[in-house]
């Protein structure tokens, strides 16, 4: 069941009004990571609530309490829950979005005022939050919908989604009780040309490997070649974690992931992406392989290990002849199913303990897990994805890329695990939107066609005949 | 010819006056590395000149011009040249010292005001510059000396001895024309018990190894396992420079240094130093070997390679999932004769280029020599050392430790090379004086006995019968 033609023509006819409303949203600098802007985040929450009520959404403001930031106790912005319809004969779709944004200032290098939506002649709508994530949830509601809609908007996504996990757990059998599937629009196409649906995210284990020895920093003239130097040990261990081709050297970690079968491999082969795209994004011809499928699988369906830096070593410019007393190497492993932090951590611990023992050093080693998150992969053959594929084909005349993201969107896993339903990531913006960067933009065509796509997706869900979640 | 008894008893009788004069010197905060204190360094230069003239030294203030520091053009403190006697029948001894000091503030953790000389009940004279280097050059002059004395005092030693090399070169055939030997008192005993003479210093080559790839920092979620990561390459290369036992892996570097023969080995075996001393200085039981001779040779007569840190990588606390775009690893090699920077640098360059090629990375590598200095070893069988050994035995009733320092005192090499004479390092303070640290001190006994030692050394030089330098 495609969307009625009147919906699509209504959206086209109201393009200017949609852009004007997006401009209103962008004008509120709802930076969640800066205490000085907290009043704007609260204002943004109220603004959104009012907008939703104006188009007939039943809403509920949820007080998430307070939190501590930079030594101040600050009120968390209310989450806004919304609902349209309770017809048991219809599927119930949960839409998630966030109304907070990353910091931005003209002095960072923006070409225009970041909190003033600026439309460029080529159709770019430039402004902080245009693409992440104020554009994607601009919807209209004029007539009866083919589904029941449940909405969840939060204002702390850019700062760890504080309070959200507890909210989802609390409302699992409440506001979210009869949700059949989830749709999140908070990521991007793989490129600038082809719409995408995203069905996977990598997880993470982030470690700090500390080697300590002397009681204080030593002078390399006085102590060089007399004592075990912590940096020598640390660099030796960090050098045994990953090889220059990206293979993870911690035994068992790469092995946990089976090779792609032909069907899965075909997904990567079909993706509208080239080595040139990878290298243009990185700004240099440094792809690990000339085989596009291999490079895309490296990002999407393989674990990766990156060495981020060293805390406690000499990091300034110039020459300092120090033997640092205590150095903490930071590295992380991005995980893919069936890997979990619980399964990978002991492999890392036992490998590093064993390699450290081989060094024969008298220094001390300590390994700390700073941060972790599970990976997520959805069943892309589920009716939720089938509906989104049909809708994309109807609006864009293209089969969408089926992608997995290399990074994490923790709320995805929260909804998937807490509600036990299929989650779809349905990006609105293009791969070059620059979400956390200067000159963030959303292309007008993505804004308008993306709005049509979401409407059409709801109609396709309404037409689903499968019973159950 | 031991010093006349009246010299020694004069020094004992004037202990309080000596300490009072040292207190005057310490009270002038002549910090050369901080532009705000430059007037104090200039004042210190004038104070010293006046003191020298008051005891009958002919002096010459040498204007060293200006230099740029922190964007300001500052006057360099005058060097003070001094002379007593021009008798061609006597040896001419050049004494070197410096009157500038390291920074110090009570808030750094000093137990007393750093620029107020504080005498503690155990005899420690605590104050910035007490040991480095205001104590060591407090001399008296009352009667005719057994040698001609030439003096050279500078005020920029703690900041690269700016202007000194050119001065020594200019005065080689002038003020320093007939110098027969040099005595520098600007280092320390190996321990707290036994006087030392120092006949060697290590040189240095300090490198920055830069790996660059992407045009900007990348997100490890998006790019992990798709591109060659600069940190992976850098850590791999840094891990191939030195092993955990301290062996230098750059082919040819360790090989340049021949093994110690029995006579030389005996020097290290005799030194009053134990593994416990090394470990107490480092604050942990991390000595590379249980063999004291091996550990001392590692510091004094072997090259060493230390990894100092990485510029451009993530160095803060916490977890940041960055793939740094450009990282510069800092490492240095301490050199011993016959190694020279010119001989060692090409070995490092060609080794790293070859190892980088083996990585098969598409990133770029660049190696930069940030700083270098030649090592120095004097002939300790020279009459200059023989005189100092005799003087030490006379004052301390102990044969001095014959040591080499693991670090550098660049001016030593300048005098040795420019004047072509034997240079002796005759330390006054103990190994725990904390020269560049908080609570710097000089023990009163070292101050007084050290002053006697210097006087006696001059009488022993006066008794030398060898002709020539």
PDB file of N, CA and C in Angstrom, chain A residues 202 206 213-216 220-222 224-229 231 235 239 244 246-247 254 281-282 284 286-288 298-299 303-304 306-310 314 316 318 320-322 330 334 362 406, chain B residues 202 206 213-216 220-222 224-229 231 235 239 244 246-247 254 281-282 284 286-288 298-299 303-304 306-310 314 316 318 320-322 330 334 362 406:
ATOM      1  N   UNK A 202      28.359  -1.700  15.439  1.00  0.00           N
ATOM      2  CA  UNK A 202      29.391  -2.413  16.179  1.00  0.00           C
ATOM      3  C   UNK A 202      29.345  -2.046  17.662  1.00  0.00           C
ATOM      4  N   UNK A 206      36.777  -0.709  25.399  1.00  0.00           N
ATOM      5  CA  UNK A 206      37.822   0.332  25.399  1.00  0.00           C
ATOM      6  C   UNK A 206      38.705   0.101  26.617  1.00  0.00           C
ATOM      7  N   UNK A 213      56.481   1.702  36.802  1.00  0.00           N
ATOM      8  CA  UNK A 213      57.728   1.190  37.350  1.00  0.00           C
ATOM      9  C   UNK A 213      58.313   2.143  38.358  1.00  0.00           C
ATOM     10  N   UNK A 214      59.092   3.133  37.902  1.00  0.00           N
ATOM     11  CA  UNK A 214      59.750   4.039  38.831  1.00  0.00           C
ATOM     12  C   UNK A 214      58.732   4.823  39.662  1.00  0.00           C
ATOM     13  N   UNK A 215      59.197   5.348  40.780  1.00  0.00           N
ATOM     14  CA  UNK A 215      58.312   6.103  41.653  1.00  0.00           C
ATOM     15  C   UNK A 215      58.013   7.484  41.085  1.00  0.00           C
ATOM     16  N   UNK A 216      58.853   7.949  40.158  1.00  0.00           N
ATOM     17  CA  UNK A 216      58.664   9.268  39.567  1.00  0.00           C
ATOM     18  C   UNK A 216      59.298   9.248  38.179  1.00  0.00           C
ATOM     19  N   UNK A 220      66.472  10.459  31.226  1.00  0.00           N
ATOM     20  CA  UNK A 220      67.000   9.371  30.395  1.00  0.00           C
ATOM     21  C   UNK A 220      68.525   9.355  30.367  1.00  0.00           C
ATOM     22  N   UNK A 221      69.167  10.489  30.680  1.00  0.00           N
ATOM     23  CA  UNK A 221      70.622  10.484  30.749  1.00  0.00           C
ATOM     24  C   UNK A 221      71.102   9.665  31.937  1.00  0.00           C
ATOM     25  N   UNK A 222      70.464   9.875  33.061  1.00  0.00           N
ATOM     26  CA  UNK A 222      70.901   9.219  34.290  1.00  0.00           C
ATOM     27  C   UNK A 222      70.456   7.757  34.338  1.00  0.00           C
ATOM     28  N   UNK A 224      68.905   5.883  31.568  1.00  0.00           N
ATOM     29  CA  UNK A 224      68.819   5.106  30.325  1.00  0.00           C
ATOM     30  C   UNK A 224      69.752   3.906  30.352  1.00  0.00           C
ATOM     31  N   UNK A 225      69.218   2.719  30.149  1.00  0.00           N
ATOM     32  CA  UNK A 225      69.906   1.427  30.144  1.00  0.00           C
ATOM     33  C   UNK A 225      70.305   0.955  31.541  1.00  0.00           C
ATOM     34  N   UNK A 226      69.625   1.483  32.559  1.00  0.00           N
ATOM     35  CA  UNK A 226      69.853   0.917  33.894  1.00  0.00           C
ATOM     36  C   UNK A 226      68.575   0.283  34.439  1.00  0.00           C
ATOM     37  N   UNK A 227      67.406   0.773  34.004  1.00  0.00           N
ATOM     38  CA  UNK A 227      66.141   0.254  34.551  1.00  0.00           C
ATOM     39  C   UNK A 227      65.195  -0.157  33.417  1.00  0.00           C
ATOM     40  N   UNK A 228      64.217  -0.963  33.773  1.00  0.00           N
ATOM     41  CA  UNK A 228      63.143  -1.309  32.837  1.00  0.00           C
ATOM     42  C   UNK A 228      62.280  -0.073  32.640  1.00  0.00           C
ATOM     43  N   UNK A 229      62.198   0.403  31.416  1.00  0.00           N
ATOM     44  CA  UNK A 229      61.437   1.625  31.145  1.00  0.00           C
ATOM     45  C   UNK A 229      59.990   1.271  30.785  1.00  0.00           C
ATOM     46  N   UNK A 231      57.723   2.813  29.120  1.00  0.00           N
ATOM     47  CA  UNK A 231      57.348   3.039  27.721  1.00  0.00           C
ATOM     48  C   UNK A 231      57.802   1.896  26.821  1.00  0.00           C
ATOM     49  N   UNK A 235      55.000   0.010  24.658  1.00  0.00           N
ATOM     50  CA  UNK A 235      55.036   0.016  23.193  1.00  0.00           C
ATOM     51  C   UNK A 235      55.160  -1.410  22.664  1.00  0.00           C
ATOM     52  N   UNK A 239      52.238  -2.952  20.355  1.00  0.00           N
ATOM     53  CA  UNK A 239      52.630  -3.411  19.021  1.00  0.00           C
ATOM     54  C   UNK A 239      52.232  -4.853  18.749  1.00  0.00           C
ATOM     55  N   UNK A 244      49.718  -4.027  10.854  1.00  0.00           N
ATOM     56  CA  UNK A 244      49.446  -2.871   9.991  1.00  0.00           C
ATOM     57  C   UNK A 244      48.347  -3.115   8.954  1.00  0.00           C
ATOM     58  N   UNK A 246      45.554  -4.436   9.816  1.00  0.00           N
ATOM     59  CA  UNK A 246      44.287  -4.369  10.538  1.00  0.00           C
ATOM     60  C   UNK A 246      43.879  -5.662  11.207  1.00  0.00           C
ATOM     61  N   UNK A 247      44.668  -6.729  11.036  1.00  0.00           N
ATOM     62  CA  UNK A 247      44.323  -7.994  11.695  1.00  0.00           C
ATOM     63  C   UNK A 247      44.544  -7.889  13.196  1.00  0.00           C
ATOM     64  N   UNK A 254      39.435 -12.308  16.244  1.00  0.00           N
ATOM     65  CA  UNK A 254      38.970 -12.367  14.848  1.00  0.00           C
ATOM     66  C   UNK A 254      38.233 -13.677  14.568  1.00  0.00           C
ATOM     67  N   UNK A 281      36.691  10.206   1.968  1.00  0.00           N
ATOM     68  CA  UNK A 281      36.253  10.492   3.336  1.00  0.00           C
ATOM     69  C   UNK A 281      37.444  10.616   4.287  1.00  0.00           C
ATOM     70  N   UNK A 282      38.478   9.789   4.074  1.00  0.00           N
ATOM     71  CA  UNK A 282      39.659   9.830   4.943  1.00  0.00           C
ATOM     72  C   UNK A 282      40.608  10.958   4.536  1.00  0.00           C
ATOM     73  N   UNK A 284      42.828  10.713   2.123  1.00  0.00           N
ATOM     74  CA  UNK A 284      44.112  10.186   1.649  1.00  0.00           C
ATOM     75  C   UNK A 284      43.922   8.776   1.115  1.00  0.00           C
ATOM     76  N   UNK A 286      44.619   5.677   1.569  1.00  0.00           N
ATOM     77  CA  UNK A 286      45.184   4.789   2.595  1.00  0.00           C
ATOM     78  C   UNK A 286      44.269   3.608   2.911  1.00  0.00           C
ATOM     79  N   UNK A 287      43.381   3.235   1.976  1.00  0.00           N
ATOM     80  CA  UNK A 287      42.499   2.091   2.230  1.00  0.00           C
ATOM     81  C   UNK A 287      43.330   0.830   2.427  1.00  0.00           C
ATOM     82  N   UNK A 288      42.855  -0.042   3.315  1.00  0.00           N
ATOM     83  CA  UNK A 288      43.611  -1.257   3.636  1.00  0.00           C
ATOM     84  C   UNK A 288      43.646  -2.235   2.473  1.00  0.00           C
ATOM     85  N   UNK A 298      35.278  -4.728   6.430  1.00  0.00           N
ATOM     86  CA  UNK A 298      36.145  -4.316   7.533  1.00  0.00           C
ATOM     87  C   UNK A 298      35.464  -3.301   8.435  1.00  0.00           C
ATOM     88  N   UNK A 299      34.706  -2.432   7.847  1.00  0.00           N
ATOM     89  CA  UNK A 299      34.005  -1.422   8.622  1.00  0.00           C
ATOM     90  C   UNK A 299      32.732  -1.961   9.270  1.00  0.00           C
ATOM     91  N   UNK A 303      35.445  -7.041  13.414  1.00  0.00           N
ATOM     92  CA  UNK A 303      35.927  -6.232  14.536  1.00  0.00           C
ATOM     93  C   UNK A 303      37.139  -5.426  14.081  1.00  0.00           C
ATOM     94  N   UNK A 304      37.437  -4.354  14.772  1.00  0.00           N
ATOM     95  CA  UNK A 304      38.633  -3.565  14.460  1.00  0.00           C
ATOM     96  C   UNK A 304      39.294  -3.184  15.765  1.00  0.00           C
ATOM     97  N   UNK A 306      41.875  -0.284  17.309  1.00  0.00           N
ATOM     98  CA  UNK A 306      42.579   0.984  17.092  1.00  0.00           C
ATOM     99  C   UNK A 306      43.376   1.369  18.338  1.00  0.00           C
ATOM    100  N   UNK A 307      44.571   1.902  18.090  1.00  0.00           N
ATOM    101  CA  UNK A 307      45.429   2.418  19.167  1.00  0.00           C
ATOM    102  C   UNK A 307      45.219   3.929  19.216  1.00  0.00           C
ATOM    103  N   UNK A 308      44.718   4.433  20.326  1.00  0.00           N
ATOM    104  CA  UNK A 308      44.320   5.842  20.365  1.00  0.00           C
ATOM    105  C   UNK A 308      45.402   6.779  20.886  1.00  0.00           C
ATOM    106  N   UNK A 309      46.198   6.314  21.827  1.00  0.00           N
ATOM    107  CA  UNK A 309      47.222   7.199  22.378  1.00  0.00           C
ATOM    108  C   UNK A 309      47.719   6.698  23.716  1.00  0.00           C
ATOM    109  N   UNK A 310      48.526   7.530  24.361  1.00  0.00           N
ATOM    110  CA  UNK A 310      49.162   7.146  25.623  1.00  0.00           C
ATOM    111  C   UNK A 310      49.030   8.277  26.623  1.00  0.00           C
ATOM    112  N   UNK A 314      55.322  11.754  27.316  1.00  0.00           N
ATOM    113  CA  UNK A 314      55.565  13.117  26.838  1.00  0.00           C
ATOM    114  C   UNK A 314      54.762  13.329  25.551  1.00  0.00           C
ATOM    115  N   UNK A 316      53.955  16.702  24.335  1.00  0.00           N
ATOM    116  CA  UNK A 316      54.074  18.070  23.837  1.00  0.00           C
ATOM    117  C   UNK A 316      54.984  18.175  22.627  1.00  0.00           C
ATOM    118  N   UNK A 318      58.464  19.552  20.707  1.00  0.00           N
ATOM    119  CA  UNK A 318      59.846  19.666  21.164  1.00  0.00           C
ATOM    120  C   UNK A 318      60.412  18.383  21.721  1.00  0.00           C
ATOM    121  N   UNK A 320      61.945  16.335  24.988  1.00  0.00           N
ATOM    122  CA  UNK A 320      62.065  16.218  26.441  1.00  0.00           C
ATOM    123  C   UNK A 320      62.638  14.835  26.732  1.00  0.00           C
ATOM    124  N   UNK A 321      63.745  14.799  27.472  1.00  0.00           N
ATOM    125  CA  UNK A 321      64.441  13.526  27.670  1.00  0.00           C
ATOM    126  C   UNK A 321      63.967  12.826  28.934  1.00  0.00           C
ATOM    127  N   UNK A 322      62.678  12.543  28.941  1.00  0.00           N
ATOM    128  CA  UNK A 322      62.074  11.948  30.134  1.00  0.00           C
ATOM    129  C   UNK A 322      61.858  10.447  29.937  1.00  0.00           C
ATOM    130  N   UNK A 330      45.925   3.606  25.470  1.00  0.00           N
ATOM    131  CA  UNK A 330      44.487   3.490  25.231  1.00  0.00           C
ATOM    132  C   UNK A 330      44.247   2.776  23.907  1.00  0.00           C
ATOM    133  N   UNK A 334      36.326  -2.598  18.301  1.00  0.00           N
ATOM    134  CA  UNK A 334      34.926  -2.550  17.870  1.00  0.00           C
ATOM    135  C   UNK A 334      34.463  -3.986  17.680  1.00  0.00           C
ATOM    136  N   UNK A 362      60.530  -5.978  35.058  1.00  0.00           N
ATOM    137  CA  UNK A 362      60.210  -5.874  36.485  1.00  0.00           C
ATOM    138  C   UNK A 362      59.160  -4.794  36.752  1.00  0.00           C
ATOM    139  N   UNK A 406      29.827   1.204  11.455  1.00  0.00           N
ATOM    140  CA  UNK A 406      30.986   0.788  12.226  1.00  0.00           C
ATOM    141  C   UNK A 406      30.973   1.290  13.655  1.00  0.00           C
TER     142      UNK A 406
ATOM    143  N   UNK B 202      77.687  11.206  28.173  1.00  0.00           N
ATOM    144  CA  UNK B 202      77.106  10.655  26.947  1.00  0.00           C
ATOM    145  C   UNK B 202      76.615  11.778  26.035  1.00  0.00           C
ATOM    146  N   UNK B 206      68.280  12.992  19.283  1.00  0.00           N
ATOM    147  CA  UNK B 206      66.860  12.986  19.675  1.00  0.00           C
ATOM    148  C   UNK B 206      66.022  13.080  18.407  1.00  0.00           C
ATOM    149  N   UNK B 213      48.755  10.046   7.702  1.00  0.00           N
ATOM    150  CA  UNK B 213      47.935   9.375   6.705  1.00  0.00           C
ATOM    151  C   UNK B 213      46.713  10.190   6.355  1.00  0.00           C
ATOM    152  N   UNK B 214      45.643  10.038   7.140  1.00  0.00           N
ATOM    153  CA  UNK B 214      44.403  10.738   6.811  1.00  0.00           C
ATOM    154  C   UNK B 214      44.590  12.256   6.865  1.00  0.00           C
ATOM    155  N   UNK B 215      43.681  12.957   6.209  1.00  0.00           N
ATOM    156  CA  UNK B 215      43.774  14.417   6.175  1.00  0.00           C
ATOM    157  C   UNK B 215      43.343  15.025   7.500  1.00  0.00           C
ATOM    158  N   UNK B 216      42.621  14.254   8.303  1.00  0.00           N
ATOM    159  CA  UNK B 216      42.154  14.756   9.599  1.00  0.00           C
ATOM    160  C   UNK B 216      41.971  13.561  10.524  1.00  0.00           C
ATOM    161  N   UNK B 220      37.049   6.033  15.072  1.00  0.00           N
ATOM    162  CA  UNK B 220      37.420   4.622  14.944  1.00  0.00           C
ATOM    163  C   UNK B 220      36.218   3.733  14.633  1.00  0.00           C
ATOM    164  N   UNK B 221      35.000   4.203  14.925  1.00  0.00           N
ATOM    165  CA  UNK B 221      33.827   3.424  14.545  1.00  0.00           C
ATOM    166  C   UNK B 221      33.668   3.395  13.040  1.00  0.00           C
ATOM    167  N   UNK B 222      33.809   4.541  12.428  1.00  0.00           N
ATOM    168  CA  UNK B 222      33.571   4.649  10.996  1.00  0.00           C
ATOM    169  C   UNK B 222      34.751   4.101  10.184  1.00  0.00           C
ATOM    170  N   UNK B 224      37.630   2.271  11.545  1.00  0.00           N
ATOM    171  CA  UNK B 224      38.393   1.137  12.062  1.00  0.00           C
ATOM    172  C   UNK B 224      38.333  -0.056  11.124  1.00  0.00           C
ATOM    173  N   UNK B 225      39.477  -0.556  10.716  1.00  0.00           N
ATOM    174  CA  UNK B 225      39.668  -1.687   9.786  1.00  0.00           C
ATOM    175  C   UNK B 225      39.325  -1.339   8.339  1.00  0.00           C
ATOM    176  N   UNK B 226      39.346  -0.050   8.004  1.00  0.00           N
ATOM    177  CA  UNK B 226      39.199   0.291   6.581  1.00  0.00           C
ATOM    178  C   UNK B 226      40.460   0.976   6.058  1.00  0.00           C
ATOM    179  N   UNK B 227      41.199   1.663   6.939  1.00  0.00           N
ATOM    180  CA  UNK B 227      42.376   2.413   6.484  1.00  0.00           C
ATOM    181  C   UNK B 227      43.608   2.037   7.319  1.00  0.00           C
ATOM    182  N   UNK B 228      44.771   2.342   6.769  1.00  0.00           N
ATOM    183  CA  UNK B 228      46.016   2.193   7.518  1.00  0.00           C
ATOM    184  C   UNK B 228      46.040   3.268   8.600  1.00  0.00           C
ATOM    185  N   UNK B 229      46.111   2.845   9.851  1.00  0.00           N
ATOM    186  CA  UNK B 229      46.080   3.811  10.954  1.00  0.00           C
ATOM    187  C   UNK B 229      47.504   4.216  11.334  1.00  0.00           C
ATOM    188  N   UNK B 231      48.818   5.364  14.017  1.00  0.00           N
ATOM    189  CA  UNK B 231      49.287   4.880  15.317  1.00  0.00           C
ATOM    190  C   UNK B 231      49.763   3.428  15.231  1.00  0.00           C
ATOM    191  N   UNK B 235      53.529   2.636  16.360  1.00  0.00           N
ATOM    192  CA  UNK B 235      53.803   1.740  17.498  1.00  0.00           C
ATOM    193  C   UNK B 235      54.620   0.542  17.017  1.00  0.00           C
ATOM    194  N   UNK B 239      58.316  -0.070  18.514  1.00  0.00           N
ATOM    195  CA  UNK B 239      58.549  -1.347  19.176  1.00  0.00           C
ATOM    196  C   UNK B 239      59.748  -2.097  18.625  1.00  0.00           C
ATOM    197  N   UNK B 244      62.994  -4.947  25.756  1.00  0.00           N
ATOM    198  CA  UNK B 244      62.741  -4.659  27.179  1.00  0.00           C
ATOM    199  C   UNK B 244      63.980  -4.788  28.061  1.00  0.00           C
ATOM    200  N   UNK B 246      66.776  -3.436  27.204  1.00  0.00           N
ATOM    201  CA  UNK B 246      67.585  -2.257  26.962  1.00  0.00           C
ATOM    202  C   UNK B 246      68.499  -2.361  25.751  1.00  0.00           C
ATOM    203  N   UNK B 247      68.507  -3.510  25.073  1.00  0.00           N
ATOM    204  CA  UNK B 247      69.350  -3.639  23.884  1.00  0.00           C
ATOM    205  C   UNK B 247      68.788  -2.807  22.741  1.00  0.00           C
ATOM    206  N   UNK B 254      74.696  -0.601  18.847  1.00  0.00           N
ATOM    207  CA  UNK B 254      75.396  -1.205  19.989  1.00  0.00           C
ATOM    208  C   UNK B 254      76.790  -1.708  19.580  1.00  0.00           C
ATOM    209  N   UNK B 281      67.227   5.219  43.911  1.00  0.00           N
ATOM    210  CA  UNK B 281      67.112   6.445  43.112  1.00  0.00           C
ATOM    211  C   UNK B 281      65.883   6.396  42.207  1.00  0.00           C
ATOM    212  N   UNK B 282      65.589   5.213  41.635  1.00  0.00           N
ATOM    213  CA  UNK B 282      64.433   5.086  40.742  1.00  0.00           C
ATOM    214  C   UNK B 282      63.137   4.941  41.526  1.00  0.00           C
ATOM    215  N   UNK B 284      62.036   2.109  42.767  1.00  0.00           N
ATOM    216  CA  UNK B 284      61.408   0.799  42.552  1.00  0.00           C
ATOM    217  C   UNK B 284      62.478  -0.216  42.166  1.00  0.00           C
ATOM    218  N   UNK B 286      63.581  -2.098  39.810  1.00  0.00           N
ATOM    219  CA  UNK B 286      63.415  -2.312  38.367  1.00  0.00           C
ATOM    220  C   UNK B 286      64.737  -2.272  37.619  1.00  0.00           C
ATOM    221  N   UNK B 287      65.860  -2.533  38.308  1.00  0.00           N
ATOM    222  CA  UNK B 287      67.159  -2.530  37.621  1.00  0.00           C
ATOM    223  C   UNK B 287      67.174  -3.602  36.536  1.00  0.00           C
ATOM    224  N   UNK B 288      67.838  -3.294  35.432  1.00  0.00           N
ATOM    225  CA  UNK B 288      67.870  -4.221  34.294  1.00  0.00           C
ATOM    226  C   UNK B 288      68.654  -5.490  34.608  1.00  0.00           C
ATOM    227  N   UNK B 298      75.869   0.194  31.867  1.00  0.00           N
ATOM    228  CA  UNK B 298      74.703   0.583  31.069  1.00  0.00           C
ATOM    229  C   UNK B 298      74.468   2.082  31.120  1.00  0.00           C
ATOM    230  N   UNK B 299      74.719   2.670  32.258  1.00  0.00           N
ATOM    231  CA  UNK B 299      74.513   4.115  32.416  1.00  0.00           C
ATOM    232  C   UNK B 299      75.685   4.911  31.867  1.00  0.00           C
ATOM    233  N   UNK B 303      75.529   2.967  25.040  1.00  0.00           N
ATOM    234  CA  UNK B 303      74.436   3.817  24.557  1.00  0.00           C
ATOM    235  C   UNK B 303      73.114   3.308  25.127  1.00  0.00           C
ATOM    236  N   UNK B 304      72.106   4.173  25.160  1.00  0.00           N
ATOM    237  CA  UNK B 304      70.774   3.750  25.617  1.00  0.00           C
ATOM    238  C   UNK B 304      69.739   4.373  24.704  1.00  0.00           C
ATOM    239  N   UNK B 306      65.730   5.502  24.697  1.00  0.00           N
ATOM    240  CA  UNK B 306      64.494   5.688  25.469  1.00  0.00           C
ATOM    241  C   UNK B 306      63.370   6.190  24.565  1.00  0.00           C
ATOM    242  N   UNK B 307      62.166   5.674  24.823  1.00  0.00           N
ATOM    243  CA  UNK B 307      60.961   6.129  24.114  1.00  0.00           C
ATOM    244  C   UNK B 307      60.264   7.127  25.033  1.00  0.00           C
ATOM    245  N   UNK B 308      60.132   8.360  24.570  1.00  0.00           N
ATOM    246  CA  UNK B 308      59.647   9.413  25.478  1.00  0.00           C
ATOM    247  C   UNK B 308      58.140   9.642  25.407  1.00  0.00           C
ATOM    248  N   UNK B 309      57.569   9.501  24.224  1.00  0.00           N
ATOM    249  CA  UNK B 309      56.135   9.755  24.110  1.00  0.00           C
ATOM    250  C   UNK B 309      55.734   9.990  22.670  1.00  0.00           C
ATOM    251  N   UNK B 310      54.487  10.392  22.507  1.00  0.00           N
ATOM    252  CA  UNK B 310      53.920  10.569  21.169  1.00  0.00           C
ATOM    253  C   UNK B 310      53.176  11.894  21.101  1.00  0.00           C
ATOM    254  N   UNK B 314      46.059  10.708  21.281  1.00  0.00           N
ATOM    255  CA  UNK B 314      45.208  11.055  22.410  1.00  0.00           C
ATOM    256  C   UNK B 314      45.996  10.858  23.702  1.00  0.00           C
ATOM    257  N   UNK B 316      44.994  12.524  26.843  1.00  0.00           N
ATOM    258  CA  UNK B 316      44.225  12.937  28.012  1.00  0.00           C
ATOM    259  C   UNK B 316      43.711  11.758  28.815  1.00  0.00           C
ATOM    260  N   UNK B 318      40.573   9.413  30.358  1.00  0.00           N
ATOM    261  CA  UNK B 318      39.303   8.969  29.784  1.00  0.00           C
ATOM    262  C   UNK B 318      39.454   8.251  28.464  1.00  0.00           C
ATOM    263  N   UNK B 320      38.676   8.186  24.385  1.00  0.00           N
ATOM    264  CA  UNK B 320      38.338   8.920  23.162  1.00  0.00           C
ATOM    265  C   UNK B 320      38.591   7.988  21.986  1.00  0.00           C
ATOM    266  N   UNK B 321      37.585   7.788  21.156  1.00  0.00           N
ATOM    267  CA  UNK B 321      37.696   6.789  20.089  1.00  0.00           C
ATOM    268  C   UNK B 321      38.212   7.417  18.798  1.00  0.00           C
ATOM    269  N   UNK B 322      39.392   7.985  18.899  1.00  0.00           N
ATOM    270  CA  UNK B 322      39.947   8.700  17.756  1.00  0.00           C
ATOM    271  C   UNK B 322      41.012   7.854  17.057  1.00  0.00           C
ATOM    272  N   UNK B 330      58.518  10.300  19.859  1.00  0.00           N
ATOM    273  CA  UNK B 330      59.786  10.898  20.287  1.00  0.00           C
ATOM    274  C   UNK B 330      60.659   9.822  20.928  1.00  0.00           C
ATOM    275  N   UNK B 334      71.241   7.900  23.728  1.00  0.00           N
ATOM    276  CA  UNK B 334      72.428   8.452  24.394  1.00  0.00           C
ATOM    277  C   UNK B 334      73.641   7.776  23.779  1.00  0.00           C
ATOM    278  N   UNK B 362      50.265   2.354   3.576  1.00  0.00           N
ATOM    279  CA  UNK B 362      50.152   3.453   2.606  1.00  0.00           C
ATOM    280  C   UNK B 362      50.325   4.819   3.271  1.00  0.00           C
ATOM    281  N   UNK B 406      75.711   9.659  32.661  1.00  0.00           N
ATOM    282  CA  UNK B 406      74.853   9.210  31.567  1.00  0.00           C
ATOM    283  C   UNK B 406      74.272  10.356  30.763  1.00  0.00           C
TER     284      UNK B 406
END
